[in-house]
Coordinates of C-alpha atoms and ligand atoms in Angstrom, one line a residue:
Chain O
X18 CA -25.4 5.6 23.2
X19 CA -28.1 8.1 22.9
X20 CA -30.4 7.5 20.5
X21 CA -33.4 8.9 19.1
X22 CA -35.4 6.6 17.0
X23 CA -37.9 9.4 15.4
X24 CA -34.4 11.4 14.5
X25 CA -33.2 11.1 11.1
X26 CA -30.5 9.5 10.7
X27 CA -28.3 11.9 9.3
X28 CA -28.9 15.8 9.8
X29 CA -26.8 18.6 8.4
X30 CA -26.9 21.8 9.7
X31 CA -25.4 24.9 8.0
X32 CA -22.5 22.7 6.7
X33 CA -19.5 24.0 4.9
X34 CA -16.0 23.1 4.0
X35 CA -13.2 24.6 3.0
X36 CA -9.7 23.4 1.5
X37 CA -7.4 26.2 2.1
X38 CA -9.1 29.4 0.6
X39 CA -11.2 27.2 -2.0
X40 CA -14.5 26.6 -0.3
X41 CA -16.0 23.6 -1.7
X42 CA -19.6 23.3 -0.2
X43 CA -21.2 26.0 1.7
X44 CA -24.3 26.0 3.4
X45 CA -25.5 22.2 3.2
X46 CA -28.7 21.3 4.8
X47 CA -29.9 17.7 4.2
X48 CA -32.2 15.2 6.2
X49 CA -32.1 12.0 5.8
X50 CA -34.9 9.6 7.1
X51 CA -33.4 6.6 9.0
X52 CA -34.2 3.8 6.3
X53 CA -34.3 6.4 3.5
X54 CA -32.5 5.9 0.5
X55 CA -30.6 9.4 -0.9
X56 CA -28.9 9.9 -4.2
X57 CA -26.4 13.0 -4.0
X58 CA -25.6 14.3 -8.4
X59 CA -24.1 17.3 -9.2
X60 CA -21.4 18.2 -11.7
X61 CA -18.0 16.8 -11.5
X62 CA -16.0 18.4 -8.5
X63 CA -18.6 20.2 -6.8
X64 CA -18.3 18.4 -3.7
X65 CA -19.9 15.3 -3.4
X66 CA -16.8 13.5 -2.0
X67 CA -16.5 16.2 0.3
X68 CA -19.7 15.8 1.5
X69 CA -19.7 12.0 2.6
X70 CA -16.6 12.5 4.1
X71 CA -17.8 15.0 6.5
X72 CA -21.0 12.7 6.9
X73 CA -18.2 9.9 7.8
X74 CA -16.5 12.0 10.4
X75 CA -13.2 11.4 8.2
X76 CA -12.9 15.5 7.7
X77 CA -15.3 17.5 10.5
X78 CA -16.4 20.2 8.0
X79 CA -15.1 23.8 8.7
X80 CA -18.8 24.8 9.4
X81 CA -22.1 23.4 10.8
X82 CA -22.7 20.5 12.4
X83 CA -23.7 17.1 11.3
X84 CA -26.4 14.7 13.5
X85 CA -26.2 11.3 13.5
X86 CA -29.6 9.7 14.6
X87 CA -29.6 13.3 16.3
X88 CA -26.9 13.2 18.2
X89 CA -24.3 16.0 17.4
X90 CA -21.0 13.9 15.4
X91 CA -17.6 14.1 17.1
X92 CA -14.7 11.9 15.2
X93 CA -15.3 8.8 13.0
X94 CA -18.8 8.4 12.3
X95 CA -19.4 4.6 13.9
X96 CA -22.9 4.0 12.7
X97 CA -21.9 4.3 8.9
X98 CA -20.2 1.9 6.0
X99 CA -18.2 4.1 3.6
X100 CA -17.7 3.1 -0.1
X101 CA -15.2 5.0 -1.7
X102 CA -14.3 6.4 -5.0
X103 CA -10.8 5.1 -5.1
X104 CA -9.9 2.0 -4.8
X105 CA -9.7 1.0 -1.3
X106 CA -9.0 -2.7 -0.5
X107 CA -6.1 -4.2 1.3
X108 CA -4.1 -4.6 -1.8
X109 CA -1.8 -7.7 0.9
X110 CA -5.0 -9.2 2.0
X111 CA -6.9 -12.0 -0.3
X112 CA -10.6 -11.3 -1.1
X113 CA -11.6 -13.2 1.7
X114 CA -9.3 -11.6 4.5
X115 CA -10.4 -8.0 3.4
X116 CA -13.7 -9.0 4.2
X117 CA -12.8 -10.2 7.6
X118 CA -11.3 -7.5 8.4
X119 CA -14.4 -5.7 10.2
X120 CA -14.9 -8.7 12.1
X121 CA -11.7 -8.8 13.5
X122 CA -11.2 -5.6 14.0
X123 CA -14.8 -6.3 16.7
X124 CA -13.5 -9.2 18.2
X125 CA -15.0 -11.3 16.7
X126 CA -13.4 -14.8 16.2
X127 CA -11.1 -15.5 13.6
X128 CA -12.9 -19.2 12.3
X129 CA -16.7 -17.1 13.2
X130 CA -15.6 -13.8 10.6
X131 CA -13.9 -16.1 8.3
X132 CA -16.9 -18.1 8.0
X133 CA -19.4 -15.2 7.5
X134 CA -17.0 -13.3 5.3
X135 CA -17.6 -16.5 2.8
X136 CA -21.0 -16.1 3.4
X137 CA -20.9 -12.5 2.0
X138 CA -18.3 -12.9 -0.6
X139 CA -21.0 -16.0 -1.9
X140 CA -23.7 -13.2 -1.4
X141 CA -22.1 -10.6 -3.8
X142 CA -21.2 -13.2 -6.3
X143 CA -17.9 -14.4 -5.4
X144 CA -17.7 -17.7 -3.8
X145 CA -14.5 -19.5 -5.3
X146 CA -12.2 -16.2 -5.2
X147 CA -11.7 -15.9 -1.7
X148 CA -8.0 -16.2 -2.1
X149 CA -7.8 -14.5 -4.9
X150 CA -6.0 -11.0 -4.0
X151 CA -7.3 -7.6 -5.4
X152 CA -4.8 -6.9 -8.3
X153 CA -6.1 -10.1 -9.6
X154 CA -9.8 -9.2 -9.3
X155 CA -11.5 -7.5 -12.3
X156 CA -12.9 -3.9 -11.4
X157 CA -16.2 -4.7 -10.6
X158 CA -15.2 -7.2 -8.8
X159 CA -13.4 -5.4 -6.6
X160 CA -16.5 -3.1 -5.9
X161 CA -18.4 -6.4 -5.0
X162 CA -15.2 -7.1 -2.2
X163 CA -15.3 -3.4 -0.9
X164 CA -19.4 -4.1 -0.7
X165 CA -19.5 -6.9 1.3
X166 CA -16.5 -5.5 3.4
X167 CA -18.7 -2.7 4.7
X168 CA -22.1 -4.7 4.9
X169 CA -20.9 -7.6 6.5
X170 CA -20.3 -5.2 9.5
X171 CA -24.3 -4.1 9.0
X172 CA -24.1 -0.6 9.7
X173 CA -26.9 1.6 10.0
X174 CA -25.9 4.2 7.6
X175 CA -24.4 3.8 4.2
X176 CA -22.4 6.0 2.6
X177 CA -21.7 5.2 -1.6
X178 CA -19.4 7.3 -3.6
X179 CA -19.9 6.3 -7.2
X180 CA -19.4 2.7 -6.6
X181 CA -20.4 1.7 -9.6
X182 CA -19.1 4.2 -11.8
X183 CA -16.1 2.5 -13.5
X184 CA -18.3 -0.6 -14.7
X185 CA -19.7 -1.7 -18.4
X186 CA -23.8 -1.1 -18.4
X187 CA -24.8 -4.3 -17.9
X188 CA -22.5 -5.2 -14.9
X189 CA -23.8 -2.2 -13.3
X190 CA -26.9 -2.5 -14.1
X191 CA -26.8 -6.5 -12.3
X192 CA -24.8 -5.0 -9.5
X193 CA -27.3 -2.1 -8.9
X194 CA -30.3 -4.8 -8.5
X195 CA -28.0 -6.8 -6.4
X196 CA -27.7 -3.6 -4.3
X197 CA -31.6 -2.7 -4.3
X198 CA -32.2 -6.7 -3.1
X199 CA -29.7 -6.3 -0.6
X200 CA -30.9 -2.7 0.8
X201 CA -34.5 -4.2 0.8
X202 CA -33.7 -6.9 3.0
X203 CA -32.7 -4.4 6.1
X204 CA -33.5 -0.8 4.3
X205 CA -30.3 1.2 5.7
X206 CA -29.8 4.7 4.9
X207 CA -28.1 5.6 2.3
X208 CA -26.6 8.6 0.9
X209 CA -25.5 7.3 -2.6
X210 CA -23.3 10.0 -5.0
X211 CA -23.0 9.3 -8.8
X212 CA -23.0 11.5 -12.0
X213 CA -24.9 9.5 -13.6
X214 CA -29.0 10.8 -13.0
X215 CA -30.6 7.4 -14.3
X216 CA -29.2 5.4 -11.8
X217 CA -29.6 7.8 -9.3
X218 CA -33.4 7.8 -9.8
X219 CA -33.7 4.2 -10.3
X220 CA -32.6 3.6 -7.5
X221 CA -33.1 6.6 -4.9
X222 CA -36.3 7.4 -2.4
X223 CA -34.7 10.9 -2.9
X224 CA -32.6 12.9 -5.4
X225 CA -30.2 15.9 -4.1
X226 CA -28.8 17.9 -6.6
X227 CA -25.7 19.6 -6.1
X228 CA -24.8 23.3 -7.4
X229 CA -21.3 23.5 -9.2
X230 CA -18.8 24.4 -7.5
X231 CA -17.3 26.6 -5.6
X232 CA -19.5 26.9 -3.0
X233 CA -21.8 24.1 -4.0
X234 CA -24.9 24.0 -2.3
X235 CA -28.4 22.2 -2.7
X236 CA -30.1 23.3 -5.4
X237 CA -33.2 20.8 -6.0
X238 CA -34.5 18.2 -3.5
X239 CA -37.3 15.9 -5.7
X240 CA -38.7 12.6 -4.4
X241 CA -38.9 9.5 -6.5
X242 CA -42.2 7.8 -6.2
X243 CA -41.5 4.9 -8.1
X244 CA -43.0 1.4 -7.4
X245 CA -40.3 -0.8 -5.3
X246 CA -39.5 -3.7 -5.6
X247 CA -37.9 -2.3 -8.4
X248 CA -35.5 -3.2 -11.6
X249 CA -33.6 -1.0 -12.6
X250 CA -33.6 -1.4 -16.2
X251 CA -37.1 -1.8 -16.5
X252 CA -38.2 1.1 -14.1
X253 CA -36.2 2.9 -16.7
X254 CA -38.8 2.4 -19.5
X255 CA -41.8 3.9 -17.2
X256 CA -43.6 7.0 -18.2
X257 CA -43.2 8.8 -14.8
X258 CA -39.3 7.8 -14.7
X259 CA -39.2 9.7 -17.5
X260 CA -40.8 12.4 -16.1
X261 CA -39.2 13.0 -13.5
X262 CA -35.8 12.4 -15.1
X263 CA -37.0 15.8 -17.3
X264 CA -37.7 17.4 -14.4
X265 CA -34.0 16.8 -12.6
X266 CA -32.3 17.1 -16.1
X267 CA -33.5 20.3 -16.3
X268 CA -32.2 22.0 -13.3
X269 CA -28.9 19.6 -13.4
X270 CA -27.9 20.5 -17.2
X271 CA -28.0 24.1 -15.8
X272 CA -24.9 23.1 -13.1
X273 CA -23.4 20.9 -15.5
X274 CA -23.1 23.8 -17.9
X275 CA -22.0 26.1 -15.5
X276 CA -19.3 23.9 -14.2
X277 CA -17.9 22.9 -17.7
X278 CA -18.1 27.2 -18.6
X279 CA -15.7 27.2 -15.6
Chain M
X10 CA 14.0 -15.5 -23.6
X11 CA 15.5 -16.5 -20.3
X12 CA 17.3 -19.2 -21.6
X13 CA 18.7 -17.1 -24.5
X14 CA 19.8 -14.2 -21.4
X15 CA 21.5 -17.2 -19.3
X16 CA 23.5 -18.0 -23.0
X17 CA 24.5 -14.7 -23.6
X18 CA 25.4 -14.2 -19.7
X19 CA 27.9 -17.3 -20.0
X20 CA 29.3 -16.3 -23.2
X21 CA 30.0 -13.2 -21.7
X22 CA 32.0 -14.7 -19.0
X23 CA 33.9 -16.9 -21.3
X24 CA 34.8 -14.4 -23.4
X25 CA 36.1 -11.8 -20.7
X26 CA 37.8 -15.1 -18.2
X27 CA 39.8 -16.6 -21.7
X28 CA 40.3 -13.0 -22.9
X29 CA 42.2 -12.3 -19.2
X30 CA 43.7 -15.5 -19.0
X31 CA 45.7 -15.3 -22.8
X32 CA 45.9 -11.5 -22.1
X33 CA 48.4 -13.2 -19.4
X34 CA 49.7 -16.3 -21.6
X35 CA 50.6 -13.9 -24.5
X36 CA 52.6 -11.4 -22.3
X37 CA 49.9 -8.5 -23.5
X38 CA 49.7 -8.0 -19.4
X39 CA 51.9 -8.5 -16.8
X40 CA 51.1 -11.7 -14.3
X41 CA 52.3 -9.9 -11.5
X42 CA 49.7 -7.0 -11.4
X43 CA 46.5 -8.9 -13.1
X44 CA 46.9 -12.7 -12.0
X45 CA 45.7 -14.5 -14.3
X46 CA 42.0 -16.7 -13.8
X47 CA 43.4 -20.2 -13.6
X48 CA 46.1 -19.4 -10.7
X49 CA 42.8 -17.6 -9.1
X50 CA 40.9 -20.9 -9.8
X51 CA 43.6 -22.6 -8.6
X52 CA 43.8 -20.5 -5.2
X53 CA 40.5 -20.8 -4.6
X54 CA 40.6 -24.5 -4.5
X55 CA 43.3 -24.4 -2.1
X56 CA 41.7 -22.5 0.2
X57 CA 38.5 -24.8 0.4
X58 CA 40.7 -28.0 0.2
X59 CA 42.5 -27.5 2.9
X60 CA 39.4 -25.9 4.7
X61 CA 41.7 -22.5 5.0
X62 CA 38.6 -20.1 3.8
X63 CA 35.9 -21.1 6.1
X64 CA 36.8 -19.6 9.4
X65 CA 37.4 -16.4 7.4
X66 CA 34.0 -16.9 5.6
X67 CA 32.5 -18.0 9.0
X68 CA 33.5 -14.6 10.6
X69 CA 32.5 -12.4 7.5
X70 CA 29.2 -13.8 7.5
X71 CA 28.5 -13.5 11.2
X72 CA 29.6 -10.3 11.0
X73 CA 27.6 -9.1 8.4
X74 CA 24.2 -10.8 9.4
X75 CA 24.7 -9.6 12.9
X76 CA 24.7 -6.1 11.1
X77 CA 22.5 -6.7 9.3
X78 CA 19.9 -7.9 11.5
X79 CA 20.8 -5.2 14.2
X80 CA 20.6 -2.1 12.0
X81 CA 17.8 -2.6 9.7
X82 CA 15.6 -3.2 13.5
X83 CA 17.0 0.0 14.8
X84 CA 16.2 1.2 11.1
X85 CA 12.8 0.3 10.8
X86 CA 11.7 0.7 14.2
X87 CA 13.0 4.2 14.0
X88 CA 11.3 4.9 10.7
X89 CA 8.2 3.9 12.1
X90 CA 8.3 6.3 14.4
X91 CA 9.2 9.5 13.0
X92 CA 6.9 8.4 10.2
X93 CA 4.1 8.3 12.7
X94 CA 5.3 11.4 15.3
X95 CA 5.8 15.0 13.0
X96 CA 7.5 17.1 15.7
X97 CA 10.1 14.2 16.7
X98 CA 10.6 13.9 12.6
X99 CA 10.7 17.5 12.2
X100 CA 13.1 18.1 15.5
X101 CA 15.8 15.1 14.1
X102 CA 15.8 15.6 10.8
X103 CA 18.9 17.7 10.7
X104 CA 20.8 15.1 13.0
X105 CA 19.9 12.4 10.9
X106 CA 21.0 14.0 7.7
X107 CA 24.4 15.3 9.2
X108 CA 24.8 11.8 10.3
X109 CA 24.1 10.1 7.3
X110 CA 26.4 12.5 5.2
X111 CA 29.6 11.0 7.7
X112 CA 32.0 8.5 5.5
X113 CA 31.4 5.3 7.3
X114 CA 35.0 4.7 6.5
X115 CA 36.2 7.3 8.6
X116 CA 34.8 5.8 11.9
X117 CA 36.3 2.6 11.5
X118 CA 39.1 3.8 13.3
X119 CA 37.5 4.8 16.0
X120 CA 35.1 1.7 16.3
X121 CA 38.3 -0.4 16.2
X122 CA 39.3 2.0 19.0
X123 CA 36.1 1.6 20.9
X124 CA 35.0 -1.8 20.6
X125 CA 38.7 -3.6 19.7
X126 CA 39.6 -5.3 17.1
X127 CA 37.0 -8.9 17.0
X128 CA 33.5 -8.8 15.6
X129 CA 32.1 -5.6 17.7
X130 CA 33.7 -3.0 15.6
X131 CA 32.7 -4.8 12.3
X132 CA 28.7 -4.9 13.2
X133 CA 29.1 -1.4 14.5
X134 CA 30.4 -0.4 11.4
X135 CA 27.4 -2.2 9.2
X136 CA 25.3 -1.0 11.6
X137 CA 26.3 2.4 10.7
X138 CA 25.3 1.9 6.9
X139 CA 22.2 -0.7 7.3
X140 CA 20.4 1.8 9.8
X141 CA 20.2 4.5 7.3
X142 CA 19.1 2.5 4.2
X143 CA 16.3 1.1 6.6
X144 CA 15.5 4.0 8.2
X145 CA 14.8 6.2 5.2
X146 CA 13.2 3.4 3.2
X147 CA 10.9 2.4 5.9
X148 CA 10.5 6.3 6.4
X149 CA 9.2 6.9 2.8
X150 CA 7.2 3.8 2.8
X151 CA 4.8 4.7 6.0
X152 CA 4.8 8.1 3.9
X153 CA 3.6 6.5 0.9
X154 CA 0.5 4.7 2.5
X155 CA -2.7 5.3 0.3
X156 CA -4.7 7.7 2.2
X157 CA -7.7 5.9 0.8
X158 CA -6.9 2.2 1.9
X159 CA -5.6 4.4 5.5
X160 CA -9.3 6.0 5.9
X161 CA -10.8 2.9 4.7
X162 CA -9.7 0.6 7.9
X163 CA -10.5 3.6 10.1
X164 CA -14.0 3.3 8.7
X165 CA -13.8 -0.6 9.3
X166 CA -13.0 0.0 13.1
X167 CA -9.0 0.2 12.9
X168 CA -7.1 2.3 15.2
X169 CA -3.5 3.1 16.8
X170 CA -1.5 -0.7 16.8
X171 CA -4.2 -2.2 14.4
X172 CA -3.5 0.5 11.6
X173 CA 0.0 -0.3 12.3
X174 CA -0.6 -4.1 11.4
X175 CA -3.0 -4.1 8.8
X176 CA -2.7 -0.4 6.9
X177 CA 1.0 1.0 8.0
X178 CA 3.2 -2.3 7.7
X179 CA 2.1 -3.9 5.2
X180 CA 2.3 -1.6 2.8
X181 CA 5.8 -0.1 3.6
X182 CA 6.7 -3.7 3.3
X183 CA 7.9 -3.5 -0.1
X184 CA 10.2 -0.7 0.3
X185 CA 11.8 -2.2 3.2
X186 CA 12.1 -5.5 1.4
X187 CA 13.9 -3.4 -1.6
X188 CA 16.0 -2.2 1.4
X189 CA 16.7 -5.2 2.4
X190 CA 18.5 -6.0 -0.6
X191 CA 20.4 -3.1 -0.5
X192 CA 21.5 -4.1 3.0
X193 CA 22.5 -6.9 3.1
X194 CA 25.2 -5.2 -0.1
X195 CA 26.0 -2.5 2.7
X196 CA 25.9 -5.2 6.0
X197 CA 29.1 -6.9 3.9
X198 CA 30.7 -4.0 3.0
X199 CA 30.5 -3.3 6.8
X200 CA 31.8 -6.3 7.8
X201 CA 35.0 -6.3 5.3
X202 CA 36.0 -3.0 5.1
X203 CA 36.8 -3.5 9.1
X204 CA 38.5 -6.3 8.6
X205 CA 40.1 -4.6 5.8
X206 CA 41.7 -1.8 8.1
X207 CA 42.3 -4.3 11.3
X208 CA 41.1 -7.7 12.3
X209 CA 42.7 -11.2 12.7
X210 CA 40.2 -12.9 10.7
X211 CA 37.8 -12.4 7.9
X212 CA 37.6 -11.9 4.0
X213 CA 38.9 -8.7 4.3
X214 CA 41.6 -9.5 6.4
X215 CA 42.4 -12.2 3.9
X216 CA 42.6 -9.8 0.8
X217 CA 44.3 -7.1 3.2
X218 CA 47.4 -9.7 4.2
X219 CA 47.1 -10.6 0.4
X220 CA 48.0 -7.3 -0.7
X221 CA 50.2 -6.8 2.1
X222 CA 53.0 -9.5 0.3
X223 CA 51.7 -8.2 -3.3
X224 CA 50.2 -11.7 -3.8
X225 CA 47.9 -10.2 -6.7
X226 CA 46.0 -13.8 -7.1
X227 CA 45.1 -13.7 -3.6
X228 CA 43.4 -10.4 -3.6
X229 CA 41.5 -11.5 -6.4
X230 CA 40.6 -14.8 -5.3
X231 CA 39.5 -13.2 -2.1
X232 CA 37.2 -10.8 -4.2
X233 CA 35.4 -13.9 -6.0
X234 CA 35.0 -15.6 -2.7
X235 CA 33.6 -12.3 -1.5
X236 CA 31.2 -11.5 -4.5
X237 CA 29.9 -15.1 -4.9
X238 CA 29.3 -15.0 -1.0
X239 CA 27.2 -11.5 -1.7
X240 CA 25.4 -13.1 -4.4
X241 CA 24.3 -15.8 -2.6
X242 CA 23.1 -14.0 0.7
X243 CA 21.3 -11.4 -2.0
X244 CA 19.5 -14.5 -3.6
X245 CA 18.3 -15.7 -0.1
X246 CA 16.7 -12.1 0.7
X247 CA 15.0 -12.7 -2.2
X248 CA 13.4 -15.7 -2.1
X249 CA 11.9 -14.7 1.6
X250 CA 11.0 -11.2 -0.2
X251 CA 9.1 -13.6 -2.8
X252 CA 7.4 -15.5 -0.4
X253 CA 6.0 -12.7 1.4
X254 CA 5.1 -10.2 -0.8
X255 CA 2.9 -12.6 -3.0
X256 CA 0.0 -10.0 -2.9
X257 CA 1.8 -8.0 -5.4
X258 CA 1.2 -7.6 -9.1
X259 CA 4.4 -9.1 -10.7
X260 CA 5.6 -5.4 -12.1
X261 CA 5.5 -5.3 -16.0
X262 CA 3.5 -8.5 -16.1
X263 CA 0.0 -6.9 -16.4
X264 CA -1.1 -3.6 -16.3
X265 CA -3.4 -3.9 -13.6
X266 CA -7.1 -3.4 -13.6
X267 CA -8.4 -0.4 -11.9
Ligands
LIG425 N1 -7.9 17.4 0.0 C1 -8.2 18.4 -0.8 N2 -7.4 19.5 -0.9 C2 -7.7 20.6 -1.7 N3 -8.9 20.6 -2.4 C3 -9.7 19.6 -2.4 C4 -9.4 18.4 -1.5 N4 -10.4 17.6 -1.7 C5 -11.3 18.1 -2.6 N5 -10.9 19.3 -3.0 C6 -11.6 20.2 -3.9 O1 -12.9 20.3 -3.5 C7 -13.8 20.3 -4.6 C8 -14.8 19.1 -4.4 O2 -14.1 17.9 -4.4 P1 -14.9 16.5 -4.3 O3 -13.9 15.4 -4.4 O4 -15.8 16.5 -3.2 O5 -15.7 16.6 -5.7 P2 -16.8 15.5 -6.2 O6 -18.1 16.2 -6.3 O7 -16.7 14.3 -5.4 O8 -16.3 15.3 -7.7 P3 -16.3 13.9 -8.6 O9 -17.7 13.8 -9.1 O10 -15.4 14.2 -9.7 O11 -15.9 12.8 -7.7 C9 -12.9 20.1 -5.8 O12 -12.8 21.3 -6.5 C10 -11.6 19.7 -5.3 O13 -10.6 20.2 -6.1
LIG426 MG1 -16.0 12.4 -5.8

C-alpha cells in the first residue's frame, strides 16, 4: 500500500451526505494529524454518526472524497477500529471469543488470538469474564469488550462514537483514563464523537464542533493545549480548561439551541 | 411455582380421564363412539406387550425424521440464499407463496402416485410442510440480523463465508431453532396423514384400519401413542435447542442491560 507518512491520516474533502432528500452533513472538511487526537460535539442528530461512518468506508458519502494517510478511500476503511454507538458485540460469542475474533478473522492461530485476547480482556479490566457472554456483562462492561476487540487488532486510526456515553460519572471517568493510558502508549488517531464538551476537551488534542442539523457543517475548530499526561478529572479543575470550555460553550449552546428550536 | 403447575396439570388430567371414563360407566355417553380410557389403557398395553406397535412406531418415526431432516436442509439452505441474493428473492417470491398456499393434503394423492405407497411418498409429503416453516423462518431471521453487530465484523476483517459463520448464522439460529420445533409438529403430521390415506404400515395406518372396523378404542389409542410420540421428539429438539443457544438471555428472566 501507498503511503505517505507526512499525510494526515484522515482528510476530508468537500464531504456530504445525504439520506434520501434529508442532507445530513454538507460540506465537511477536516484534517486529522496521524497521531492526533479529535473530539467531534455537536447537537444531537446533526451527523456525527454519519460522519465516522463515511470515515470507516461503511457509507461512501454522497459527496467529496475522504483520504486515508492520503490516499483516496474506496470500500471498508482497513487502517481504522470503529466503536459504535449501539451495541455491537457478538451477542453468541463469550467475552473472550468476541475478542478473538479480529485475530481470526487475520489468520492468526486459534491458541495465539486466544491467548492475546486474555491479554487484552486483563488490560481493560476483565480477566475472570472471559466466558462470560455479553447479555451477562454490565454496560460498561460491554464497552470495555467492544474496546479491546478493536485495539487488539492495533489499527492505526480510531474511530469512537460516544463510547462512553451510557455510563455513571465515575466509571466513565476511570474508563476515559484507561483510554488516555492506552492511547499514550501508541498515540493512534482518533476521531472521538460525544455530546458531552468536558470530556471531549479532557481528553482531545482538538475539538470540532458540529452545526445542527440539516446540513451540519464545521462550525468551530479550537485546539486543546492542555498538559498530557493527563487525568481527566483533575484537568477538569484547571483555570485554562475552563477557559477554553467557555470558549466552545459559547459557540456550541448556539447549535444546541438551534437544534432543540427545531 | 413449578411444582404447584405440575399439580394442577395432573389434577387436570384426572379430572377430565375419571370424568370420561364414568361419563362411560354411567351410560351419560355411548361406549361405542367415545371408548372409554381404561379399554384405551388397556389397548395400549396390548400393542406394546405383544410388541404389535413398534414396527408401526418404527416406520412413523423414520418417516418423519427423514422429513424432517430433508426439508428443513432444503429450507434453510434456501432461506439463506434468497436472504442473501434480492433479485432471486424478488423473482421467486410469487412461486413460493403460490406454493405454500397448496393444501399439502391434496398432493398426497399424487405422491402416493409418484413415489408408491412405502416411505417415499410420506417424506415427500413432510417435506412439503417442513420446507416452508424453514424456509421462511430462516428467511426472516438472516433479515433480522443487527445491522450494527453486521458492520461491526466487516470492520473486524469479516467478509462473504466468514459473515455467514460468525454474523448471518448465528443469529438466525434462534428462529430456525423455534422452527425446528414447529417441524418436527409438521414432519409427523407428514408422515401420518400418508399413511392415513394409503400405506401398509405406520400410526396412521394403524388408526386408519381402526376406523375402518369402527373400533373407536383403537383410534384413540393410536392418537395417544401418536401425541406422546410427538411429545417426546418435541422435548428432544429442545434440549439440543438448550444446549446451543446458551448465549441467550433466558426471556423474562432479566431485563437485560443495555
Ligand atoms: N440510515 C438513515 N436513514 C435516514 N436518515 C438517517 C440515517 N442515518 C442517519 N439519518 C439522519 O441523519 C441525521 C444525522 O444522524 P446521525 O446518526 O449521524 O446523528 P448523530 O450526530 O450521530 O446524533 P446522536 O448524537 O444523537 O448520535 C439525523 O437527522 C438522522 O435522522
Ligand atoms: Mg450518533
Amino acid at each position: 500500500m501507498r503511503e505517505d507518512a507526512s499525510a494526515p491520516a484522515i482528510q476530508l474533502l468537500g464531504v456530504s451526505q445525504r439520506f434520501g432528500d434529508y442532507v445530513a452533513i454538507q460540506g465537511v472538511n477536516l484534517e486529522a494529524r496521524a497521531g492526533e487526537f479529535v473530539a467531534i460535539v455537536g447537537p444531537t442528530g446533526c451527523g456525527k454518526s454519519t460522519l465516522l461512518n463515511i470515515v470507516a468506508g461503511l457509507r461512501p458519502p454522497a459527496e467529496g472524497e475522504v483520504r486515508i494517510f492520503g490516499e483516496a478511500l474506496t470500500g471498508l476503511n482497513r487502517q481504522a477500529g470503529y466503536l459504535f454507538q449501539a451495541d455491537s458485540l457478538f451477542p453468541w460469542k463469550t467475552a473472550l471469543e468476541n475478542v478473538m475474533l479480529g485475530l481470526l478473522l487475520r489468520r492468526v492461530h486459534e491458541r495465539e488470538a486466544r491467548e492475546r485476547a486474555r491479554i487484552w480482556l486483563a488490560k481493560v479490566g476483565l480477566a475472570g469474564f472471559e466466558d462470560h457472554y455479553p447479555h451477562q456483562l454490565s454496560g460498561g462492561m460491554k464497552k470495555r469488550v467492544a474496546l479491546a476487540q478493536v485495539l487488539i487488532l492495533r489499527p492505526k486510526i480510531l474511530l469512537m462514537d460516544e463510547p462512553f456515553g451510557a455510563l455513571d460519572v465515575q466509571t466513565r471517568q476511570l474508563m476515559e483514563n484507561e483510554l488516555l493510558a492506552l492511547w499514550q502508549e501508541d498515540r493512534k488517531t482518533v476521531l472521538f464523537v460525544t455530546h458531552d464538551l468536558e470530556e471531549a476537551i479532557a481528553l482531545a488534542d482538538r475539538v470540532v464542533v458540529f452545526s445542527a442539523g440539516p446540513a451540519s457543517r464545521i462550525v468551530g475548530d479550537f485546539q486543546v493545549e492542555l498538559p498530557r499526561p493527563r487525568d481527566v478529572a483533575e484537568v477538569r479543575l484547571t483555570e485554562d480548561f475552563l477557559k477554553i470550555h467557555r470558549e466552545i460553550w459559547s459557540l456550541l449552546r448556539e447549535e444546541v439551541m438551534r437544534a432543540h428550536a427545531r | 411455582m413449578r411444582a404447584r403447575v405440575r399439580l394442577l396439570q395432573v389434577l387436570l388430567l384426572l379430572f377430565l380421564v375419571l370424568g370420561w371414563e364414568f361419563s362411560v360407566r354411567l351410560g351419560w355417553v355411548d361406549a361405542f363412539f367415545f371408548s372409554k380410557p381404561s379399554d384405551i389403557a388397556a389397548r395400549i398395553a396390548e400393542w406394546f406387550q405383544t410388541g404389535e406397535i413398534y414396527g408401526h412406531l418404527w416406520i412413523t418415526l423414520w418417516e418423519t425424521l427423514l422429513a424432517f431432516v430433508i426439508g428443513t436442509v432444503f429450507g434453510v439452505v434456501m432461506g439463506l440464499w434468497l436472504a442473501l441474493a434480492p433479485t432471486a428473492s424478488a423473482v421467486l417470491d410469487p412461486f413460493i407463496k403460490a406454493m405454500n398456499s397448496i393444501p399439502r393434503v391434496i398432493l398426497a394423492p399424487i405422491f402416493t402416485l409418484w413415489f408408491g405407497l412405502g416411505v417415499a411418498s410420506k417424506v415427500a409429503l413432510g417435506v412439503t410442510l417442513v420446507f416452508f416453516v424453514a424456509f421462511f423462518n430462516t428467511y426472516q431471521g438472516i433479515k433480522e440480523v443487527n445491522p450494527v453487530v453486521l458492520a461491526n465484523a466487516r470492520m473486524l476483517g469479516a467478509s462473504g463465508r466468514e459473515l455467514l459463520k460468525h454474523v448471518y448464522l448465528p443469529s438466525a439460529a434462534s428462529w430456525i431453532f423455534s422452527s425446528l420445533r414447529t417441524s418436527i409438529g409438521f414432519a409427523v403430521i407428514g408422515a401420518v396423514v400418508g399413511e392415513y390415506l394409503g400405506a401398509a404400515k405406520g400410526l396412521g395406518y394403524l388408526i386408519s384400519q381402526a376406523e375402518g372396523v369402527f373400533d373407536t378404542t383403537g383410534v384413540f389409542a393410536g392418537m395417544v401413542v401418536l401425541a406422546v410420540f410427538v411429545v417426546l421428539l418435541d422435548w428432544a429438539v429442545s434440549r439440543v435447542e438448550a444446549r446451543l443457544l446458551v448465549w441467550r438471555p433466558e426471556p423474562g428472566r432479566e431485563g437485560g442491560t443495555v
